Amino acid sequence: MLNALLLLLLAAGQLELLVTLVNRLHACRVHGPALRLLRDTHELLIVLMPVALAGLLGWQGSELLADGSWRQLPWAWRLYLSICAFGAAGMIYSALRYASRRPPQAQRSNHTHVRRVSDELGHKPVGAGPYRLLTRVPFNQIFEVEVSEKVYEFARLPAAWDGLSILHLSDVHFIGTIGLEFFQQVMEMARETRPDVVVFTGDLLDDMRLLDWLPDTFGRLPAPLGRYFILGNHDWDLEPEQIRGHMAELGWQDVAGRTLCLGGDQPAAHGKPPLVVGGSELPWMGHHPDYSAHPDAAFRILLSHTPDNLPWARRQGVDLMLSGHNHGGQVVLPLIGPVYSPSVYGCRYASGAFDVPPTLLYVSRGISGRHPLRWRCRPELTKLVLRHAKS
């Protein structure tokens, strides 16, 4: 029995190392077709590797599942299993880190409620796109949107901007599997939050034919102090410049690789200290924004599709970084937490708020995904309210 438990733990460590490799490769500047081939190979190995380990060591060779001895293992197997043990330790560490997470000290409140779009519409808004079978998976939460208002306090936020609200949208992935009416309903929820600013942090399309969905979704979002966006790696795989053009026609301002003063010429921003918004689509497109044209004292916001740009943001003194890309893992296992997260940090920044001085990082789980499957990881629509620390 002990041998079986140890072999099971080592098999889990083997899979942890495989998932770790896949997560890191998905964080690189690799186009979609190559990533899909990688995922197909990975899914095959997920099934074959534990079976191979049990067969080669459990029933053959040292026959560990028949009370064989670990001492009889050749040195090559001992080395390999030592690496698997390292993977198992990493898995346990990640699970403990996930279980011990707490809200950052800057968080003052969090009000959250769930809207079940399928109930509001009276049916499941499934379209004609690919992967439709996944929408039928039991306990799938793709149509349950978590709407939140979170309040964060910042020492560097000018008192004149106290109470500024930012609606953070990310990762809608228009592909057709989830129908247009779902996104129209989500955008109506977004309108009801009445934010000062709306930002979108990338992955708009997976099918260029759905550009005509933009007017009835993103075109319906008003914001007194402006709407700002960047694109993501899925947009990079398509025709990003055409996508930018359509968003600009709807009044959205592209901040990829540049900075803008929040509010611009809007009357609500007159007389207030500068508050700067920049955007980064690296490692896929463009370059980082340059904050040096603005005063050092200016409050800095960065839209970055991936949270992997966090070290650069910290060096630039970014106060608030808003990201997406990781989808919260889409599947969150009990005790273990999220498993898949396309980041150089793995699942460390899968979703939520992280206080990494001088930067507060917020990673959205996004609204949708190319693959319509979510377990214990609802889509999210989040309004962040910024408070001056001394208010």
Coordinates of C-alpha atoms in Angstrom, one line a residue:
M1 CA 0.0 0.0 0.0
L2 CA 2.8 2.4 0.9
N3 CA 4.6 1.7 -2.4
A4 CA 1.3 2.5 -4.3
L5 CA 0.9 5.8 -2.4
L6 CA 4.5 6.8 -3.1
L7 CA 4.2 5.8 -6.8
L8 CA 0.9 7.8 -7.0
L9 CA 2.6 10.9 -5.5
L10 CA 5.5 10.6 -7.9
A11 CA 3.1 10.3 -10.8
A12 CA 1.5 13.5 -9.6
G13 CA 4.9 15.2 -9.5
Q14 CA 5.6 14.0 -13.0
L15 CA 2.4 15.6 -14.2
E16 CA 3.1 18.8 -12.3
L17 CA 6.4 19.1 -14.1
L18 CA 4.7 18.6 -17.5
V19 CA 2.0 21.2 -16.6
T20 CA 4.8 23.6 -15.4
L21 CA 6.5 23.3 -18.8
V22 CA 3.2 23.8 -20.7
N23 CA 2.3 26.9 -18.7
R24 CA 5.7 28.5 -19.4
L25 CA 5.6 27.7 -23.1
H26 CA 2.2 29.3 -23.3
A27 CA 3.7 32.5 -21.9
C28 CA 6.1 32.8 -24.8
R29 CA 5.7 34.6 -28.2
V30 CA 4.4 31.5 -29.9
H31 CA 1.5 31.6 -32.5
G32 CA -1.7 29.7 -31.9
P33 CA -1.2 26.7 -34.3
A34 CA 2.0 25.7 -32.6
L35 CA 0.4 26.1 -29.1
R36 CA -2.5 23.9 -30.2
L37 CA -0.1 21.2 -31.3
L38 CA 1.6 21.5 -27.9
R39 CA -1.7 21.2 -26.1
D40 CA -2.7 18.1 -28.1
T41 CA 0.7 16.4 -27.3
H42 CA 0.3 17.4 -23.7
E43 CA -3.2 16.0 -23.3
L44 CA -1.9 12.7 -24.7
L45 CA 1.0 12.6 -22.3
I46 CA -1.3 13.4 -19.4
V47 CA -2.9 10.1 -20.0
L48 CA 0.1 8.0 -21.0
M49 CA 2.8 9.1 -18.5
P50 CA 1.1 7.8 -15.3
V51 CA 0.1 4.6 -17.1
A52 CA 3.7 4.1 -18.3
L53 CA 5.1 4.8 -14.8
A54 CA 2.8 2.3 -13.1
G55 CA 3.5 -0.3 -15.8
L56 CA 7.3 0.0 -15.9
L57 CA 7.8 0.3 -12.2
G58 CA 4.7 -1.1 -10.6
W59 CA 4.2 -4.4 -12.5
Q60 CA 7.5 -4.8 -14.3
G61 CA 11.1 -4.1 -13.4
S62 CA 11.2 -3.7 -9.6
E63 CA 7.4 -4.6 -9.3
L64 CA 6.8 -2.0 -6.7
L65 CA 3.1 -2.7 -6.7
A66 CA 3.8 -6.3 -5.8
D67 CA 5.9 -5.4 -2.7
G68 CA 9.1 -4.9 -4.7
S69 CA 12.0 -2.9 -3.3
W70 CA 12.9 0.7 -4.3
R71 CA 16.6 -0.3 -3.7
Q72 CA 16.4 -2.5 -6.8
L73 CA 15.8 0.5 -9.1
P74 CA 18.6 1.3 -11.6
W75 CA 20.3 4.7 -11.0
A76 CA 18.6 6.3 -14.0
W77 CA 15.2 5.5 -12.6
R78 CA 16.3 6.9 -9.2
L79 CA 17.4 10.1 -10.8
Y80 CA 14.1 10.4 -12.7
L81 CA 12.0 9.7 -9.7
S82 CA 14.0 12.3 -7.7
I83 CA 13.0 14.9 -10.3
C84 CA 9.4 13.7 -10.0
A85 CA 9.6 14.1 -6.2
F86 CA 10.7 17.7 -6.8
G87 CA 7.6 18.2 -8.9
A88 CA 5.4 16.7 -6.2
A89 CA 7.0 19.1 -3.6
G90 CA 6.2 22.0 -6.0
M91 CA 2.6 20.9 -6.3
I92 CA 2.2 20.8 -2.5
Y93 CA 3.9 24.2 -2.2
S94 CA 1.5 25.7 -4.8
A95 CA -1.5 24.3 -3.1
L96 CA -0.5 25.7 0.3
R97 CA 0.3 29.1 -1.2
Y98 CA -3.2 29.1 -2.9
A99 CA -4.9 28.1 0.3
S100 CA -3.1 30.7 2.4
R101 CA -3.8 33.7 0.1
R102 CA -5.4 36.7 1.7
P103 CA -6.6 40.0 0.2
P104 CA -3.9 42.7 0.0
Q105 CA -3.7 45.2 2.8
A106 CA -4.8 48.0 0.4
Q107 CA -8.2 46.3 -0.1
R108 CA -10.9 48.1 2.0
S109 CA -14.0 46.3 0.8
N110 CA -15.3 43.8 -1.7
H111 CA -19.0 43.5 -2.6
T112 CA -19.8 40.6 -5.0
H113 CA -22.9 39.0 -6.4
V114 CA -23.5 36.4 -9.1
R115 CA -25.6 37.0 -12.2
R116 CA -26.8 33.8 -14.0
V117 CA -27.1 35.0 -17.6
S118 CA -28.8 31.8 -18.8
D119 CA -31.5 32.3 -16.2
E120 CA -32.0 36.0 -17.1
L121 CA -32.3 35.1 -20.8
G122 CA -34.4 32.1 -20.2
H123 CA -32.0 29.8 -22.1
K124 CA -28.3 29.0 -22.5
P125 CA -26.9 31.4 -25.2
V126 CA -24.9 28.8 -27.1
G127 CA -23.9 29.8 -30.6
A128 CA -22.7 27.9 -33.7
G129 CA -18.9 28.1 -32.9
P130 CA -16.5 25.3 -32.1
Y131 CA -16.2 23.4 -28.8
R132 CA -20.0 23.4 -28.2
L133 CA -19.9 20.0 -26.5
L134 CA -18.0 21.7 -23.6
T135 CA -20.9 23.9 -22.8
R136 CA -22.8 20.7 -21.8
V137 CA -20.3 19.6 -19.2
P138 CA -22.0 19.3 -15.8
F139 CA -21.5 22.2 -13.3
N140 CA -20.0 24.4 -16.0
Q141 CA -20.1 28.0 -14.9
I142 CA -19.6 29.8 -18.2
F143 CA -22.9 31.7 -17.9
E144 CA -22.5 32.7 -14.2
V145 CA -20.9 36.1 -14.1
E146 CA -19.4 37.4 -10.8
V147 CA -20.0 41.1 -10.6
S148 CA -17.8 42.8 -8.0
E149 CA -17.0 46.3 -6.7
K150 CA -13.6 46.3 -4.9
V151 CA -12.2 49.3 -3.0
Y152 CA -8.4 49.8 -2.8
E153 CA -6.5 52.5 -1.0
F154 CA -3.3 54.1 -2.5
A155 CA -0.9 56.4 -0.8
R156 CA 0.2 58.1 -4.1
L157 CA -3.3 58.7 -5.4
P158 CA -4.0 62.5 -5.4
A159 CA -6.9 63.5 -3.1
A160 CA -8.5 65.1 -6.2
W161 CA -9.0 61.6 -7.7
D162 CA -10.4 60.0 -4.5
G163 CA -13.2 57.7 -5.4
L164 CA -12.3 57.2 -9.1
S165 CA -13.9 54.0 -10.4
I166 CA -12.4 51.8 -13.1
L167 CA -14.4 49.0 -14.8
H168 CA -11.9 46.3 -15.7
L169 CA -12.9 44.0 -18.7
S170 CA -10.7 41.3 -20.1
D171 CA -10.7 38.2 -22.3
V172 CA -14.0 38.1 -24.1
H173 CA -12.8 35.8 -26.9
F174 CA -15.5 36.3 -29.5
I175 CA -15.4 32.9 -31.3
G176 CA -19.1 32.1 -31.7
T177 CA -19.5 29.2 -29.3
I178 CA -21.1 31.5 -26.8
G179 CA -23.7 33.7 -28.6
L180 CA -23.8 37.4 -29.0
E181 CA -26.7 37.8 -26.6
F182 CA -24.5 36.6 -23.7
F183 CA -22.1 39.4 -24.3
Q184 CA -24.8 41.9 -24.8
Q185 CA -26.2 41.0 -21.4
V186 CA -22.8 41.3 -19.8
M187 CA -22.3 44.7 -21.3
E188 CA -25.7 45.8 -19.9
M189 CA -24.4 44.6 -16.5
A190 CA -21.3 46.7 -17.1
R191 CA -23.4 49.8 -17.9
E192 CA -25.2 49.3 -14.6
T193 CA -22.0 49.7 -12.6
R194 CA -21.7 53.4 -13.9
P195 CA -17.9 53.6 -13.8
D196 CA -15.8 56.7 -14.5
V197 CA -13.4 54.8 -16.7
V198 CA -13.6 51.5 -18.7
V199 CA -10.5 49.5 -19.6
F200 CA -10.1 46.3 -21.6
T201 CA -6.9 44.3 -21.3
G202 CA -6.9 42.1 -24.4
D203 CA -8.0 39.0 -26.2
L204 CA -11.0 40.4 -28.0
L205 CA -11.4 38.0 -31.0
D206 CA -10.8 34.4 -32.0
D207 CA -12.7 34.8 -35.3
M208 CA -12.3 38.0 -37.4
R209 CA -15.8 37.4 -38.8
L210 CA -17.2 38.5 -35.5
L211 CA -15.9 42.1 -35.7
D212 CA -19.5 43.1 -36.3
W213 CA -20.3 42.1 -32.7
L214 CA -18.3 45.1 -31.4
P215 CA -20.9 47.9 -31.9
D216 CA -23.6 46.0 -29.9
T217 CA -21.1 45.2 -27.1
F218 CA -18.1 47.4 -26.6
G219 CA -19.8 50.3 -28.5
R220 CA -22.6 50.4 -25.8
L221 CA -20.3 51.2 -22.9
P222 CA -20.2 54.9 -21.8
A223 CA -17.5 56.3 -19.5
P224 CA -17.1 60.0 -18.6
L225 CA -13.3 59.8 -18.4
G226 CA -12.7 57.6 -21.4
R227 CA -12.4 54.0 -22.6
Y228 CA -8.9 52.5 -23.0
F229 CA -7.8 49.2 -24.4
I230 CA -4.9 47.0 -25.5
L231 CA -5.0 43.7 -27.4
G232 CA -3.8 40.2 -26.5
N233 CA -2.1 37.2 -27.9
H234 CA -5.3 35.8 -29.5
D235 CA -5.7 39.2 -31.3
W236 CA -2.1 38.9 -32.4
D237 CA -2.9 35.6 -34.2
L238 CA -5.5 37.4 -36.3
E239 CA -5.4 41.0 -37.8
P240 CA -4.6 43.3 -34.8
E241 CA -4.4 46.5 -36.8
Q242 CA -7.9 46.0 -38.2
I243 CA -9.2 45.2 -34.8
R244 CA -7.6 48.4 -33.4
G245 CA -9.3 50.4 -36.2
H246 CA -12.7 49.1 -35.3
M247 CA -12.3 49.8 -31.6
A248 CA -11.1 53.3 -32.4
E249 CA -14.2 53.9 -34.6
L250 CA -16.3 53.1 -31.5
G251 CA -14.4 55.7 -29.4
W252 CA -12.0 53.5 -27.6
Q253 CA -8.4 54.8 -27.1
D254 CA -5.5 52.4 -27.8
V255 CA -2.8 52.8 -25.2
A256 CA -0.6 49.9 -26.5
G257 CA 3.1 51.1 -26.2
R258 CA 2.1 54.7 -25.2
T259 CA 0.7 56.7 -22.3
L260 CA -2.3 59.1 -22.1
C261 CA -3.5 61.4 -19.3
L262 CA -6.7 60.1 -17.9
G263 CA -9.7 62.1 -19.0
G264 CA -7.8 64.1 -21.6
D265 CA -10.0 67.1 -22.4
Q266 CA -13.0 65.9 -20.4
P267 CA -14.3 68.6 -18.1
A268 CA -14.3 66.1 -15.2
A269 CA -10.4 66.0 -15.4
H270 CA -9.8 69.7 -15.5
G271 CA -7.7 71.1 -12.7
K272 CA -6.7 67.7 -11.4
P273 CA -3.1 66.4 -11.1
P274 CA -2.1 64.1 -14.0
L275 CA -3.1 60.4 -13.8
V276 CA -1.4 58.4 -16.5
V277 CA -2.6 55.3 -18.3
G278 CA -0.2 53.2 -20.4
G279 CA -0.4 49.8 -22.1
S280 CA 1.8 46.9 -22.9
E281 CA 1.1 44.0 -25.3
L282 CA 4.5 42.4 -24.8
P283 CA 5.8 39.7 -25.4
W284 CA 3.6 39.5 -28.5
M285 CA 3.4 43.0 -29.9
G286 CA 5.0 46.4 -29.7
H287 CA 6.9 47.8 -26.8
H288 CA 6.4 49.0 -23.2
P289 CA 5.0 52.5 -22.7
D290 CA 7.3 55.4 -21.7
Y291 CA 6.2 57.1 -18.5
S292 CA 9.1 59.5 -18.4
A293 CA 7.2 62.2 -20.3
H294 CA 5.0 62.7 -17.2
P295 CA 5.9 63.9 -13.7
D296 CA 7.4 61.4 -11.4
A297 CA 4.6 62.2 -8.9
A298 CA 1.9 61.2 -11.4
F299 CA -0.2 58.2 -10.4
R300 CA 0.6 55.5 -12.9
I301 CA -1.8 52.8 -14.3
L302 CA -0.6 50.0 -16.6
L303 CA -2.8 47.8 -18.8
S304 CA -0.8 44.7 -19.6
H305 CA -2.5 41.6 -21.1
T306 CA -0.2 39.3 -19.2
P307 CA 0.8 39.7 -15.5
D308 CA 4.3 38.6 -16.6
N309 CA 5.2 42.2 -17.2
L310 CA 5.0 42.9 -13.4
P311 CA 8.8 43.2 -12.8
W312 CA 9.0 45.9 -15.5
A313 CA 6.0 47.7 -14.0
R314 CA 7.6 47.7 -10.5
R315 CA 10.8 49.2 -11.9
Q316 CA 8.7 51.9 -13.5
G317 CA 6.9 52.8 -10.3
V318 CA 3.5 51.7 -11.6
D319 CA 0.9 52.1 -8.9
L320 CA -1.9 49.9 -10.4
M321 CA -1.4 47.2 -13.0
L322 CA -4.5 45.6 -14.6
S323 CA -4.1 42.3 -16.5
G324 CA -6.0 39.2 -17.7
H325 CA -4.7 36.4 -20.0
N326 CA -4.7 33.6 -17.3
H327 CA -8.5 33.2 -16.9
G328 CA -8.1 32.2 -13.3
G329 CA -7.0 28.8 -14.6
Q330 CA -10.7 28.2 -15.8
V331 CA -10.7 25.0 -13.7
V332 CA -9.9 25.3 -10.0
L333 CA -9.5 22.0 -8.2
P334 CA -10.5 21.6 -4.5
L335 CA -7.4 21.8 -2.2
I336 CA -5.0 22.1 -5.2
G337 CA -6.3 25.3 -6.8
P338 CA -5.8 26.3 -10.4
V339 CA -3.6 24.1 -12.5
Y340 CA -3.2 25.8 -15.9
S341 CA -2.1 29.3 -16.2
P342 CA -0.1 30.6 -19.3
S343 CA 2.4 32.5 -17.3
V344 CA 6.1 32.4 -16.5
Y345 CA 4.9 32.4 -12.9
G346 CA 2.6 29.4 -13.4
C347 CA -0.5 29.8 -11.3
R348 CA 0.9 32.3 -8.9
Y349 CA -0.9 35.2 -10.5
A350 CA -3.8 33.2 -12.0
S351 CA -6.4 35.8 -10.8
G352 CA -7.1 38.3 -8.1
A353 CA -5.3 41.1 -6.4
F354 CA -1.6 41.0 -5.3
D355 CA 0.3 43.6 -3.4
V356 CA 3.8 43.7 -4.9
P357 CA 5.2 47.1 -3.8
P358 CA 5.2 49.6 -5.3
T359 CA 2.6 48.0 -7.5
L360 CA -0.9 46.6 -6.8
L361 CA -1.6 44.0 -9.5
Y362 CA -5.1 43.0 -10.4
V363 CA -5.6 39.9 -12.7
S364 CA -9.1 39.4 -14.1
R365 CA -10.5 35.9 -14.7
G366 CA -12.0 37.4 -17.9
I367 CA -15.5 37.1 -19.3
S368 CA -15.1 34.2 -21.6
G369 CA -12.5 32.0 -23.3
R370 CA -11.7 30.1 -26.4
H371 CA -12.7 26.9 -24.6
P372 CA -16.1 27.3 -22.9
L373 CA -15.4 25.4 -19.7
R374 CA -15.2 26.9 -16.1
W375 CA -15.3 25.0 -12.9
R376 CA -15.2 26.9 -9.6
C377 CA -13.9 29.8 -11.6
R378 CA -16.7 32.1 -12.8
P379 CA -16.3 34.8 -15.4
E380 CA -15.9 38.2 -13.8
L381 CA -16.9 41.8 -14.3
T382 CA -15.1 44.0 -11.7
K383 CA -15.2 47.7 -10.8
L384 CA -12.2 48.9 -8.9
V385 CA -12.7 52.1 -6.8
L386 CA -9.5 53.9 -5.9
R387 CA -9.3 55.8 -2.6
H388 CA -6.8 58.4 -1.4
A389 CA -5.0 56.8 1.5
K390 CA -5.8 59.7 3.9
S391 CA -9.4 60.2 2.9

